Structure formats: structure tokens, C-alpha cells
Coordinates of C-alpha atoms in Angstrom, one line a residue:
X1 CA 58.5 -1.1 1.2
X2 CA 54.9 -1.1 -1.1
X3 CA 54.9 0.5 -4.1
X4 CA 52.2 1.3 -6.7
X5 CA 49.9 1.3 -3.8
X6 CA 46.2 0.5 -5.8
X7 CA 44.5 2.6 -2.7
X8 CA 44.6 5.9 -2.4
X9 CA 46.8 7.1 0.5
X10 CA 45.6 11.1 2.6
X11 CA 47.7 12.7 4.8
X12 CA 46.3 12.9 7.7
X13 CA 46.9 17.4 7.6
X14 CA 44.8 17.3 4.4
X15 CA 41.7 16.0 6.3
X16 CA 38.3 17.8 6.7
X17 CA 34.8 17.3 7.4
X18 CA 32.9 18.9 5.6
X19 CA 29.7 19.1 8.3
X20 CA 30.1 21.7 11.5
X21 CA 27.4 19.0 12.6
X22 CA 27.6 15.3 14.0
X23 CA 26.1 11.8 13.6
X24 CA 24.7 11.0 16.9
X25 CA 27.3 8.3 16.4
X26 CA 30.3 9.3 16.4
X27 CA 29.6 8.8 20.2
X28 CA 30.1 5.2 19.6
X29 CA 32.7 5.8 17.1
X30 CA 34.6 7.3 19.8
X31 CA 34.3 4.6 22.5
X32 CA 35.4 2.2 20.0
X33 CA 38.8 4.1 19.9
X34 CA 39.3 4.7 22.9
X35 CA 38.3 0.7 24.0
X36 CA 41.6 -1.0 25.3
X37 CA 40.4 -4.6 25.2
X38 CA 38.1 -4.7 22.3
X39 CA 39.6 -7.6 19.4
X40 CA 37.2 -5.9 16.9
X41 CA 36.7 -4.2 13.8
X42 CA 34.3 -1.5 13.6
X43 CA 32.3 -1.2 10.7
X44 CA 30.0 2.3 9.6
X45 CA 27.1 0.7 7.5
X46 CA 24.4 2.4 5.7
X47 CA 23.8 4.3 2.1
X48 CA 25.1 6.6 0.3
X49 CA 25.0 9.9 1.2
X50 CA 24.2 9.0 5.5
X51 CA 27.5 10.6 6.2
X52 CA 29.7 7.4 6.7
X53 CA 33.0 9.3 4.6
X54 CA 32.6 12.6 6.6
X55 CA 32.0 10.4 10.1
X56 CA 35.4 8.5 9.4
X57 CA 36.8 11.7 8.8
X58 CA 35.3 13.4 12.6
X59 CA 36.2 10.6 14.3
X60 CA 40.2 10.5 13.5
X61 CA 40.0 14.4 13.6
X62 CA 38.8 13.9 17.3
X63 CA 41.9 12.3 18.4
X64 CA 44.5 13.8 20.5
X65 CA 47.4 15.1 18.4
X66 CA 49.6 12.0 19.5
X67 CA 47.0 9.6 18.2
X68 CA 46.4 11.8 15.1
X69 CA 50.0 11.1 14.7
X70 CA 49.6 7.3 14.6
X71 CA 46.7 6.9 12.2
X72 CA 46.6 6.3 8.6
X73 CA 43.4 7.0 6.1
X74 CA 43.6 5.2 3.1
X75 CA 41.0 4.7 -0.1
X76 CA 40.1 1.5 -1.5
X77 CA 38.8 1.5 -5.6
X78 CA 37.9 -1.2 -7.9
X79 CA 42.0 -1.6 -8.7
X80 CA 42.3 -2.6 -5.3
X81 CA 43.4 -6.2 -3.9
X82 CA 42.9 -6.9 -0.1
X83 CA 45.5 -8.6 0.0
X84 CA 47.8 -5.0 -0.5
X85 CA 45.5 -3.2 2.5
X86 CA 46.9 -6.3 4.4
X87 CA 49.9 -6.0 3.8
X88 CA 50.4 -2.1 4.2
X89 CA 48.5 -2.2 7.3
X90 CA 51.3 -4.8 9.2
X91 CA 54.3 -2.4 7.5
X92 CA 52.2 0.7 9.2
X93 CA 51.6 -1.0 12.5
X94 CA 55.3 -1.9 12.4
X95 CA 56.1 1.8 12.2
X96 CA 54.1 3.2 14.8
X97 CA 50.8 3.5 13.6
X98 CA 47.2 1.8 15.5
X99 CA 44.5 3.4 14.2
X100 CA 43.1 2.8 10.3
X101 CA 40.0 4.3 8.9
X102 CA 40.1 2.7 5.5
X103 CA 36.8 4.0 3.2
X104 CA 35.4 2.1 0.5
X105 CA 36.8 -1.1 1.6
X106 CA 33.9 -3.2 0.1
X107 CA 35.4 -2.3 -3.5
X108 CA 38.7 -4.7 -2.5
X109 CA 38.9 -7.7 -3.9
X110 CA 38.9 -10.5 -1.3
X111 CA 37.7 -8.3 1.0
X112 CA 34.7 -10.8 1.9
X113 CA 37.1 -13.8 1.5
X114 CA 39.5 -12.7 4.2
X115 CA 37.9 -10.1 6.2
X116 CA 38.8 -11.8 9.7
X117 CA 42.2 -11.3 9.5
X118 CA 41.8 -7.5 10.1
X119 CA 40.1 -8.3 13.7
X120 CA 42.0 -11.2 14.6
X121 CA 45.5 -10.3 13.9
X122 CA 45.7 -6.2 13.9
X123 CA 43.4 -6.0 15.9
X124 CA 43.5 -9.0 18.8
X125 CA 47.0 -9.4 18.5
X126 CA 49.0 -5.5 17.9
X127 CA 46.0 -3.4 19.3
X128 CA 45.2 -1.5 16.1
X129 CA 41.9 0.1 15.4
X130 CA 40.4 -0.8 12.0
X131 CA 37.8 1.4 11.3
X132 CA 36.0 0.8 7.5
X133 CA 32.6 1.7 5.6
X134 CA 31.4 1.7 2.1
X135 CA 29.6 2.3 -0.2
X136 CA 28.2 -1.4 -0.5
X137 CA 26.5 -1.6 2.6
X138 CA 25.6 -5.0 2.3
X139 CA 28.7 -6.1 1.4
X140 CA 29.8 -4.9 5.1
X141 CA 27.1 -7.1 6.1
X142 CA 27.1 -10.6 4.6
X143 CA 30.6 -11.0 6.0
X144 CA 29.1 -10.6 9.9
X145 CA 27.5 -14.0 9.3
X146 CA 30.1 -15.6 7.8
X147 CA 34.0 -15.0 8.2
X148 CA 33.4 -11.1 10.3
X149 CA 30.7 -12.7 12.9
X150 CA 31.4 -11.9 16.3
X151 CA 34.3 -10.1 14.9
X152 CA 33.1 -6.4 14.3
X153 CA 30.9 -3.6 16.0
X154 CA 28.7 -2.1 13.2
X155 CA 27.4 1.2 13.6
X156 CA 24.2 2.0 11.3
X157 CA 23.8 5.1 9.5
X158 CA 21.1 4.6 6.7
X159 CA 18.5 5.8 9.6
X160 CA 18.1 9.4 10.5
X161 CA 15.6 10.8 12.9
X162 CA 14.5 14.0 12.3
X163 CA 15.3 16.0 15.5
X164 CA 18.7 14.5 13.9
X165 CA 18.6 15.3 10.2
X166 CA 17.3 18.6 11.5
X167 CA 20.1 19.6 13.7
X168 CA 22.9 18.8 11.4
X169 CA 20.9 20.4 8.4
X170 CA 19.7 23.7 9.9
X171 CA 16.3 23.5 8.8
X172 CA 14.0 22.5 11.0
X173 CA 10.7 22.1 8.8
X174 CA 9.0 18.6 8.9
X175 CA 8.2 18.5 4.7
X176 CA 12.1 19.2 4.1
X177 CA 13.0 16.2 6.1
X178 CA 9.6 14.2 4.1
X179 CA 11.0 15.3 1.7
X180 CA 15.3 14.8 1.9
X181 CA 14.3 11.5 3.3
X182 CA 17.2 10.5 5.5
X183 CA 20.7 12.6 3.1
X184 CA 22.8 14.7 4.0
X185 CA 23.8 16.5 0.5
X186 CA 22.5 20.3 -0.8
X187 CA 20.8 17.7 -3.8
X188 CA 18.2 16.2 -3.1
X189 CA 18.5 13.0 -4.1
X190 CA 14.4 13.0 -3.6
X191 CA 13.8 16.0 -5.4
X192 CA 11.5 14.2 -8.6
X193 CA 10.7 10.5 -9.7
X194 CA 13.3 10.2 -12.3
X195 CA 16.2 11.7 -9.3
X196 CA 14.7 9.1 -6.7
X197 CA 14.3 5.9 -9.1
X198 CA 18.3 6.9 -9.8
X199 CA 18.9 6.5 -6.0
X200 CA 17.0 3.5 -5.1
X201 CA 19.0 2.4 -8.0
X202 CA 22.9 2.5 -7.4
X203 CA 22.2 3.1 -3.6
X204 CA 20.0 0.2 -2.8
X205 CA 19.5 -2.1 -5.8
X206 CA 23.4 -2.2 -7.8
X207 CA 24.5 -2.1 -3.6
X208 CA 22.3 -5.5 -3.2
X209 CA 23.6 -7.1 -6.5
X210 CA 27.1 -6.3 -6.5
X211 CA 27.9 -7.5 -2.8
X212 CA 25.6 -11.0 -3.4
X213 CA 27.5 -11.3 -6.6
X214 CA 30.8 -11.1 -4.2
X215 CA 29.9 -13.0 -1.3
X216 CA 29.0 -16.5 -3.9
X217 CA 32.7 -17.9 -2.5
X218 CA 31.6 -16.9 0.8
X219 CA 28.2 -19.0 0.6
X220 CA 26.3 -17.0 3.5
X221 CA 22.9 -17.4 1.9
X222 CA 23.6 -20.7 -0.3
X223 CA 23.0 -20.6 -3.2
X224 CA 23.6 -17.1 -3.6
X225 CA 19.9 -14.9 -6.0
X226 CA 22.7 -13.9 -8.6
X227 CA 23.5 -17.3 -9.2
X228 CA 20.1 -18.3 -9.6
X229 CA 18.9 -14.7 -11.9
X230 CA 19.7 -12.7 -13.9
X231 CA 20.7 -9.0 -12.9
X232 CA 17.7 -7.5 -14.9
X233 CA 15.3 -10.2 -13.0
X234 CA 16.6 -8.9 -9.5
X235 CA 16.9 -5.6 -10.0
X236 CA 13.1 -5.4 -11.1
X237 CA 12.5 -8.0 -8.3
X238 CA 14.0 -5.1 -6.2
X239 CA 12.5 -1.9 -8.0
X240 CA 9.3 -3.5 -7.2
X241 CA 9.2 -4.2 -3.5
X242 CA 10.7 -1.1 -2.8
X243 CA 8.5 0.7 -4.9
X244 CA 5.0 -0.8 -3.8
X245 CA 5.1 0.7 -0.4
X246 CA 4.4 4.0 -1.7
X247 CA 2.1 2.8 -5.0
X248 CA 0.1 2.1 -1.6
X249 CA -0.2 5.3 0.1
X250 CA -0.7 7.1 -3.0
X251 CA -3.2 5.0 -4.2
X252 CA -5.3 4.0 -0.8
X253 CA -5.4 8.2 -0.2
X254 CA -7.1 8.4 -4.1
X255 CA -10.0 5.9 -2.9
X256 CA -10.0 7.3 -0.4
X257 CA -9.9 10.9 -1.3
X258 CA -11.9 10.4 -4.5
X259 CA -14.7 8.0 -1.7
X260 CA -15.3 11.6 0.2
X261 CA -16.3 13.9 -3.0
X262 CA -19.5 14.2 -4.8
X263 CA -18.3 13.6 -8.3
X264 CA -21.7 12.2 -9.8
X265 CA -21.2 13.3 -13.1
X266 CA -17.6 11.6 -13.0
X267 CA -18.6 8.8 -11.7
X268 CA -21.8 8.1 -14.2
X269 CA -19.6 8.4 -17.3
X270 CA -17.4 6.3 -15.9
X271 CA -19.8 3.4 -15.0
X272 CA -22.1 4.3 -17.9
X273 CA -25.0 3.8 -15.7
X274 CA -28.0 6.2 -15.3
X275 CA -28.1 9.2 -12.7
X276 CA -31.1 7.3 -10.7
X277 CA -29.3 3.6 -10.6
X278 CA -27.8 2.5 -7.5
X279 CA -24.2 2.1 -6.8
X280 CA -21.0 3.2 -4.3
X281 CA -18.6 5.1 -5.3
X282 CA -16.0 2.9 -3.2
X283 CA -17.5 0.4 -6.0
X284 CA -16.6 2.9 -9.3
X285 CA -13.3 3.6 -7.9
X286 CA -12.0 0.3 -6.8
X287 CA -13.4 -0.7 -10.5
X288 CA -12.7 1.8 -12.9
X289 CA -10.5 4.7 -11.5
X290 CA -8.0 2.7 -9.9
X291 CA -7.7 0.5 -13.0
X292 CA -7.4 4.4 -15.3
X293 CA -5.0 5.7 -12.9
X294 CA -2.9 2.5 -12.9
X295 CA -2.5 2.4 -16.8
X296 CA -2.1 6.1 -17.0
X297 CA 0.8 5.2 -14.4
X298 CA 2.0 1.6 -15.8
X299 CA 1.4 -0.1 -12.7
X300 CA 1.5 -3.2 -13.0
X301 CA 0.7 -6.4 -11.1
X302 CA 3.4 -7.7 -9.2
X303 CA 4.5 -10.1 -11.9
X304 CA 8.1 -11.9 -12.0
X305 CA 10.0 -15.2 -12.2
X306 CA 12.1 -15.4 -8.9
X307 CA 10.5 -17.8 -6.5
X308 CA 8.1 -15.9 -3.1
X309 CA 11.1 -16.9 -1.2
X310 CA 13.0 -15.6 -2.6
X311 CA 11.1 -12.6 -3.0
X312 CA 11.2 -13.0 1.2
X313 CA 15.1 -13.5 1.1
X314 CA 15.8 -9.9 -1.0
X315 CA 13.1 -8.3 1.7
X316 CA 15.3 -9.3 4.5
X317 CA 18.1 -8.1 2.6
X318 CA 16.7 -4.6 2.1
X319 CA 15.1 -4.8 6.1
X320 CA 19.5 -5.5 6.7
X321 CA 20.9 -3.0 4.7
X322 CA 17.4 -0.8 7.0
X323 CA 15.7 0.2 3.9
X324 CA 12.6 -2.0 5.4
X325 CA 11.6 -1.2 9.7
X326 CA 9.5 -4.1 10.4
X327 CA 6.7 -2.6 14.0
X328 CA 4.9 -5.4 15.5
X329 CA 1.2 -3.7 16.9
X330 CA -1.0 -6.2 18.7
X331 CA -4.3 -5.1 19.2
X332 CA -4.6 -6.2 22.7
X333 CA -1.7 -6.9 25.4
X334 CA -4.1 -8.6 27.9
X335 CA -5.3 -11.3 25.6
X336 CA -1.8 -11.5 23.5
X337 CA -3.4 -10.4 20.7
X338 CA -1.7 -9.5 17.4
X339 CA -2.2 -8.1 14.2
X340 CA 0.1 -8.0 10.5
X341 CA 2.8 -6.1 11.4
X342 CA 3.4 -2.8 9.9
X343 CA 6.6 -2.6 7.7
X344 CA 7.7 1.0 6.9
X345 CA 10.5 2.3 4.3
X346 CA 13.1 4.7 6.8
X347 CA 13.5 7.3 3.8
X348 CA 9.9 9.1 3.6
X349 CA 11.7 10.7 0.7
X350 CA 10.8 7.4 -1.2
X351 CA 7.5 8.1 -0.5
X352 CA 7.0 11.6 -1.1
X353 CA 8.7 11.0 -4.7
X354 CA 6.4 9.0 -5.4
X355 CA 3.2 11.1 -4.6
X356 CA 4.2 13.5 -6.3
X357 CA 4.6 12.2 -9.7
X358 CA 1.4 10.1 -9.1
X359 CA -0.1 14.1 -8.8
X360 CA 2.5 15.5 -11.2
X361 CA 1.3 12.7 -14.2
X362 CA -2.8 13.0 -12.9
X363 CA -2.7 16.8 -13.7
X364 CA -1.4 15.7 -17.3
X365 CA -4.5 13.5 -18.2
X366 CA -8.0 14.0 -17.6
X367 CA -9.1 10.2 -18.5
X368 CA -8.7 8.8 -15.5
X369 CA -12.1 11.1 -14.3
X370 CA -13.9 12.1 -17.3
X371 CA -16.4 14.1 -16.9
X372 CA -15.4 16.1 -13.8
X373 CA -14.2 20.0 -14.6
X374 CA -10.3 20.7 -14.2
X375 CA -11.1 22.5 -11.1
X376 CA -12.7 19.3 -9.7
X377 CA -9.9 17.2 -10.4
X378 CA -7.1 19.6 -8.8
X379 CA -9.4 19.7 -5.8
X380 CA -9.4 16.1 -5.8
X381 CA -5.2 15.2 -6.4
X382 CA -5.5 18.5 -3.2
X383 CA -6.7 16.1 -1.4
X384 CA -4.9 13.2 -2.6
X385 CA -1.8 15.0 -1.4
X386 CA -2.4 16.2 1.9
X387 CA -3.7 12.7 3.1
X388 CA -1.0 10.4 1.3
X389 CA 1.2 13.3 3.1
X390 CA -0.1 12.7 6.4
X391 CA 0.1 8.9 5.9
X392 CA 4.2 9.5 5.3
X393 CA 4.1 11.8 8.2
X394 CA 2.6 9.1 11.0
X395 CA 5.4 6.3 9.5
X396 CA 7.8 8.6 9.8
X397 CA 6.7 9.7 13.2
X398 CA 5.8 5.6 14.1
X399 CA 9.4 5.3 12.8
X400 CA 11.5 8.1 15.0
X401 CA 9.2 7.0 18.3
X402 CA 9.5 3.7 17.9
X403 CA 14.1 4.1 17.3
X404 CA 14.1 6.1 20.2
X405 CA 12.4 4.4 22.9
X406 CA 13.5 0.8 21.6
X407 CA 16.8 1.8 22.1
X408 CA 17.5 -1.3 20.5
X409 CA 15.6 -3.2 22.3
X410 CA 12.5 -5.2 21.1
X411 CA 9.1 -3.6 20.3
X412 CA 7.8 -7.1 21.9
X413 CA 4.9 -5.8 24.3
X414 CA 6.3 -9.4 26.2
X415 CA 10.0 -8.3 25.3
X416 CA 11.1 -7.4 29.4
X417 CA 14.1 -5.8 27.9
X418 CA 12.0 -3.5 27.1
X419 CA 10.0 -0.7 28.8
X420 CA 8.0 0.8 25.5
X421 CA 5.8 -0.8 23.5
X422 CA 5.7 1.7 20.0
X423 CA 3.0 1.1 17.3
X424 CA -0.3 2.0 15.7
X425 CA -3.4 1.2 16.7
X426 CA -6.6 -0.2 14.0
X427 CA -9.4 -2.5 15.4
X428 CA -13.3 -3.6 15.0
X429 CA -14.5 -2.4 18.1
X430 CA -18.5 -3.1 18.8
X431 CA -18.7 -3.4 15.3
X432 CA -16.8 0.7 14.6
X433 CA -13.0 1.2 13.1
X434 CA -11.3 2.7 15.6
X435 CA -7.5 4.0 15.1
X436 CA -4.8 5.3 16.9
X437 CA -1.9 7.2 14.6
X438 CA 0.2 6.4 16.9
X439 CA 0.2 4.1 20.5
X440 CA 2.8 4.3 23.2
X441 CA 2.2 1.9 25.9
X442 CA 4.9 2.2 29.5
X443 CA 4.9 -1.6 30.4
X444 CA 6.1 -0.4 33.6
X445 CA 3.6 2.1 34.8
X446 CA 0.7 0.4 32.3
X447 CA -0.5 3.9 30.9
X448 CA -1.1 4.4 27.2
X449 CA -0.8 7.8 25.3
X450 CA -2.8 8.1 22.3
X451 CA -2.1 10.2 19.4
X452 CA -3.9 11.8 16.0
X453 CA -1.1 13.2 14.0
X454 CA -2.2 15.4 11.2
X455 CA -0.5 17.1 8.0
X456 CA -1.6 20.1 9.3
X457 CA -1.4 23.2 11.2
X458 CA -5.3 23.9 11.7
X459 CA -7.4 23.2 14.8
X460 CA -10.6 21.1 13.2
X461 CA -13.1 19.0 15.3
X462 CA -12.9 16.1 13.6
X463 CA -9.5 15.5 13.9
X464 CA -9.8 14.2 17.6
X465 CA -12.9 11.8 16.1
X466 CA -11.3 8.3 17.5
X467 CA -9.6 10.1 20.4
X468 CA -13.6 11.6 21.7
X469 CA -14.7 7.6 21.4
X470 CA -15.8 6.5 25.0
X471 CA -16.1 3.0 23.7
X472 CA -12.1 3.0 21.9
X473 CA -10.7 4.5 25.2
X474 CA -12.7 2.3 26.8
X475 CA -11.4 -1.1 24.8
X476 CA -8.1 0.4 25.0
X477 CA -8.1 0.9 29.2
X478 CA -9.7 -2.8 29.2
X479 CA -6.9 -4.3 27.0
X480 CA -3.6 -2.2 27.4
X481 CA -4.0 0.1 30.9
X482 CA -5.0 3.5 31.6
X483 CA -5.0 6.0 28.9
X484 CA -2.6 8.8 30.8
X485 CA -3.3 11.0 27.9
X486 CA -5.1 12.3 24.1
X487 CA -3.1 14.1 21.5
X488 CA -3.0 15.1 18.5
X489 CA 0.0 16.7 16.7
X490 CA 0.3 19.0 14.5
X491 CA 1.9 22.0 12.5
X492 CA 0.3 24.0 14.4
X493 CA 0.9 25.5 18.2
X494 CA 1.2 23.6 21.2
X495 CA -2.0 23.8 23.3
X496 CA -4.0 22.4 26.0
X497 CA -7.8 23.8 26.1
X498 CA -9.0 20.4 26.4
X499 CA -8.5 17.2 27.6
X500 CA -7.2 16.5 24.3
X501 CA -4.4 18.6 24.2
X502 CA -2.4 19.4 21.2
X503 CA 1.4 19.6 20.6
X504 CA 3.4 20.8 17.6
X505 CA 5.4 17.9 15.6
X506 CA 9.1 19.1 15.6
X507 CA 8.5 19.9 19.5
X508 CA 7.8 17.0 20.0
X509 CA 9.7 15.1 19.0
X510 CA 13.1 16.9 19.4
X511 CA 11.6 17.4 23.1
X512 CA 11.3 13.4 23.9
X513 CA 15.1 13.0 21.4
X514 CA 16.3 15.0 24.0
X515 CA 15.0 13.7 26.6
X516 CA 14.9 10.0 26.1
X517 CA 18.2 8.6 26.7
X518 CA 17.7 9.6 30.3
X519 CA 16.8 7.0 32.9
X520 CA 13.4 8.5 34.5
X521 CA 12.3 9.3 31.2
X522 CA 8.4 9.8 30.7
X523 CA 6.8 10.7 27.8
X524 CA 4.2 12.6 30.0
X525 CA 7.1 14.7 31.3
X526 CA 7.5 15.3 27.0
X527 CA 4.0 16.6 26.8
X528 CA 3.3 19.0 30.2
X529 CA 6.9 20.5 28.9
X530 CA 5.4 21.3 25.3
X531 CA 2.4 22.9 27.8
X532 CA 4.3 24.1 29.8
X533 CA 7.2 26.4 27.9
X534 CA 5.2 26.3 25.1
X535 CA 8.2 26.0 22.4
X536 CA 11.6 24.0 21.4
X537 CA 13.7 26.3 20.2
X538 CA 16.6 24.0 19.4
X539 CA 18.1 20.7 19.4
X540 CA 20.5 20.3 22.4
X541 CA 22.0 16.3 22.3
X542 CA 25.1 16.3 20.0
X543 CA 25.9 19.9 19.6
X544 CA 28.8 21.1 17.1
X545 CA 31.3 18.9 15.7
X546 CA 34.5 20.3 16.9
X547 CA 37.8 18.4 17.0
X548 CA 40.1 17.8 20.1
X549 CA 43.4 19.6 19.9

């Protein structure tokens, strides 16, 4: 019998789940627990505050009474040695235990070197079921390329769609989701710039560096980055890679809105030109206003001692951690023409925190736009916020639809396994820049659905500009397929007063979420149902969590 345990054992009678709702992935976890033919362990894999520990507890509580008595819940810490965990599991199996739920496994010394023992010995030979999770998500992923290769079923928790988040948090607000990201906590980790940076530092940067340091002996990615660079060098590189995504959205919004605004006096002051001189405001903005804003916000050009190849490696790790999503972009299905892939941060809160920080800092200082009045600057900043918020909205809607319709398959137009292609579209059509914020292509029926996405409840005709372009529609039909529907997604009411329909964003995503797993699902059904029913009152899939008795 072991004594002086260096990990914590929680009495099964004391296990409580803190959320009344469940993550959708609980279904996958329960399927693993009752799969009598598996020889693998199950790994809950995701960033902090995405519900991993709660899922662990909910899955245990979902067992019937008999199986619950055969369960063990243990939590590792920095003093835990994985050898002791292995000995403990072997001993408990001898006492009739079958289900092992292990939290914070990445803290355990020697885990990455010996992880395969869990599957090869306890699951394969004794029919145990072992569920692992930990704060350092990359520390759970790295062994999947070496000693846990083909020995683990991975369930990802980092990404959470708006409908799932809305259901769990009991909040239907698109803006609430945009500000919170994919985190399940009362305190918003993206409340402001400092708290957002703290979350990025602890959940992503430290996560990656700690995991890479512990993987040095495995050599899954030889040589480990932590052997080539100091922690400070790696921290700086990771932070810069993550922050550049929201900074690009914010700076582009500033540039666009300034170019649309009549600030002659401010521009003259910046350029030191006379009023009757000819110049382009966009040139002025690029050369001077952008420079002023960057200096004010201390945004420097990306400089690092880390090589480009290793920067690419870091980005690959961020994708592996589900922090970055890659979405392929195609400009012609018929001619197989592609564009640069989209890369989206899956936590909208990271974008929003950076946007708020920029707006707040520019409100405190008028040197970035001299000679403009306070009212003019405030009007510009309001327009910048709405423009950037619209881009954040576009990103997470593309992400949600991409994830829901791809169902784990690739987004390639030419992948026979996938029925749907989901992305944005922007292209020069007959000398005119045309775009759709969201394009959904049904490859089976050769039908296209085009969407404009607006962060507004208002109905404005200029929101339909691209959808009304005859040359744009003709290009899409010649290069993809028949345009079935043209839709504006916004925060207002569902409406079909013209051939361009208007749908509430929340209703649209929730209906797709609730129905997309049906084999005969059609985007057309979602559009027609919303127009007919006007409103979706709640999310139905994966309802309240109720432990089995």
C-alpha cells in the first residue's frame, strides 16, 4: 500500500460539477468510457478556462452508480512523479477500480517519457479507462507525436462556438461572446489589455515554453526550441506572433475610416502642405497617422533573434493548440485558383481586448491626429471601433460555420469527404474589388450562398453593395456554381422584403448548430426556417447536464 502520496485523491462522493450545462464534447468522452474495444487513453486537450476539469468531473458523474464506485479521481501537482501515478493505478486496478480521471497530468515528472504505459499496459491488458487533462495543453499534444502516437483519443476544448458558449453561459449576446472569447469563467480574462496579456502569457506562452522544456528528452521536434533560444527570446516571439493578428485588424480599420473621413485641416497639419495641394489621404495616413499611432502604442516592426523557420514552428504549435485556425481561400473552383489562406485567432476576446486598448490610448492623446477637434477624433474612433468589431465578427462567424460544416474534414474544394467549402471571398472582378464576408459552397448541389456580415442592427442599402453587383454574381456563377441565396447577417430582425434576405446572426448560427449534424442538412433550410419562424428562442442541442443515477 502506498503512503505519502504526492498527488491528491478526491473522494467520489465529494465530486461536484460547477456548470448546469455541458460542453458538446462530453458526448465523445462518454462514448470513450463505454467503448469496450478501445486500447487507448483519452486526452482532454485545451487552454485554461475552457472547462477541462469540469468535463472530467461531469464524465465521472455521468457513470451509473456501480461504475462510479469503480472510479478514481486524482490531481497531480509539481511534486508528482509519474512513476508513483503508475504504481497507484496498478494497485487500484488490483482492488477492482476501472475508471481513472487524472487532472493536471502535465505537472507529473516523467509523464512525457512514460505516457505509453497507460495505454499499452493498463488499457490494453486490464481494460481500464483513463482520462487525462492538464493546464499545459501542448504538453499533452507533444507525446501524441512520439510515445502516445496512435495510443490516445484527443478531445479538444479550446474552440467553442457562439451557440455552445451562449447555451453554457446563458447569454445570447454576440458582443458578450466577442468580449469573452471561448472562456468559461465569471471574470472575463479579456476584460482589458493587461488581463488579456496575462491570459496569453499564462495560458499560451508559458504553456508552450514549459511543454517544450519537458519534451527536450523526447526529441519529438529535434532540437527543442528551448535549447536554441532563451525563454525571453521565445516569449517575445510568441507574444509578437499572437498580437500581430489583432493589431492588423485595428490598424486597417483606422486607415479605412480615416480615409473615409473629411479631416482636411488635420491632414494639412500632418503633411505641412497647403490646402490647394493635391494629395491622397490614404498616402498621408500610411506615412504619418499610422506612424504616429504606432509610436503612441509602442508598436514596433517585428524584429526577433528567432529564425523564420523557428517562427513557423511556433506558429505550427499555436495551430496545434487551437489558438490559430487556418482557412483555405479559393477564388475559382472551376479553374482551381487559390489565394492566401486566412489565419484566424480562435479567441475573439484577444482581438477585442487589443481593439479596446487602442481606442482608449488614442482617446488619451491627440498628437496622432493634430488640428482635429475632440469631437472629430471621437467620431473617428467610434467608426474605427465599429469597423474593427465588424472584422472580429466576420472572423468568428467564418470560424463557427467552418467548424460546424466541416465536421472534422478539410475545407478543400477538392476533398471528396467534405460536402462544404466555407471561407471568405475577395477578388478583382473586371477591375472592381468585390467581396463576400462569408461564402458557403455546397459541392454536392453546386450551389453558393453569399453573405455580408455587419456589426449593426440597422438596415442600410449600402450593406448590400457587393450582393447587388451583377458582375460579381456572374463571376461566382461562372467560377463556383449557381448563387442560391444572398444574405446580410446582422443584429436586427429576420426579414425577406427583397431578394437579399436579412438574418439575425445569433439566430442563424444557432439554427445551423442545432441542425447541421443531420445528413440531409441544407443551408437553404436554415434560411427559410428563420424567415418563416422569425426567431430561434434557444439552443437545443446538448441540453442540461443531469448525472445518471
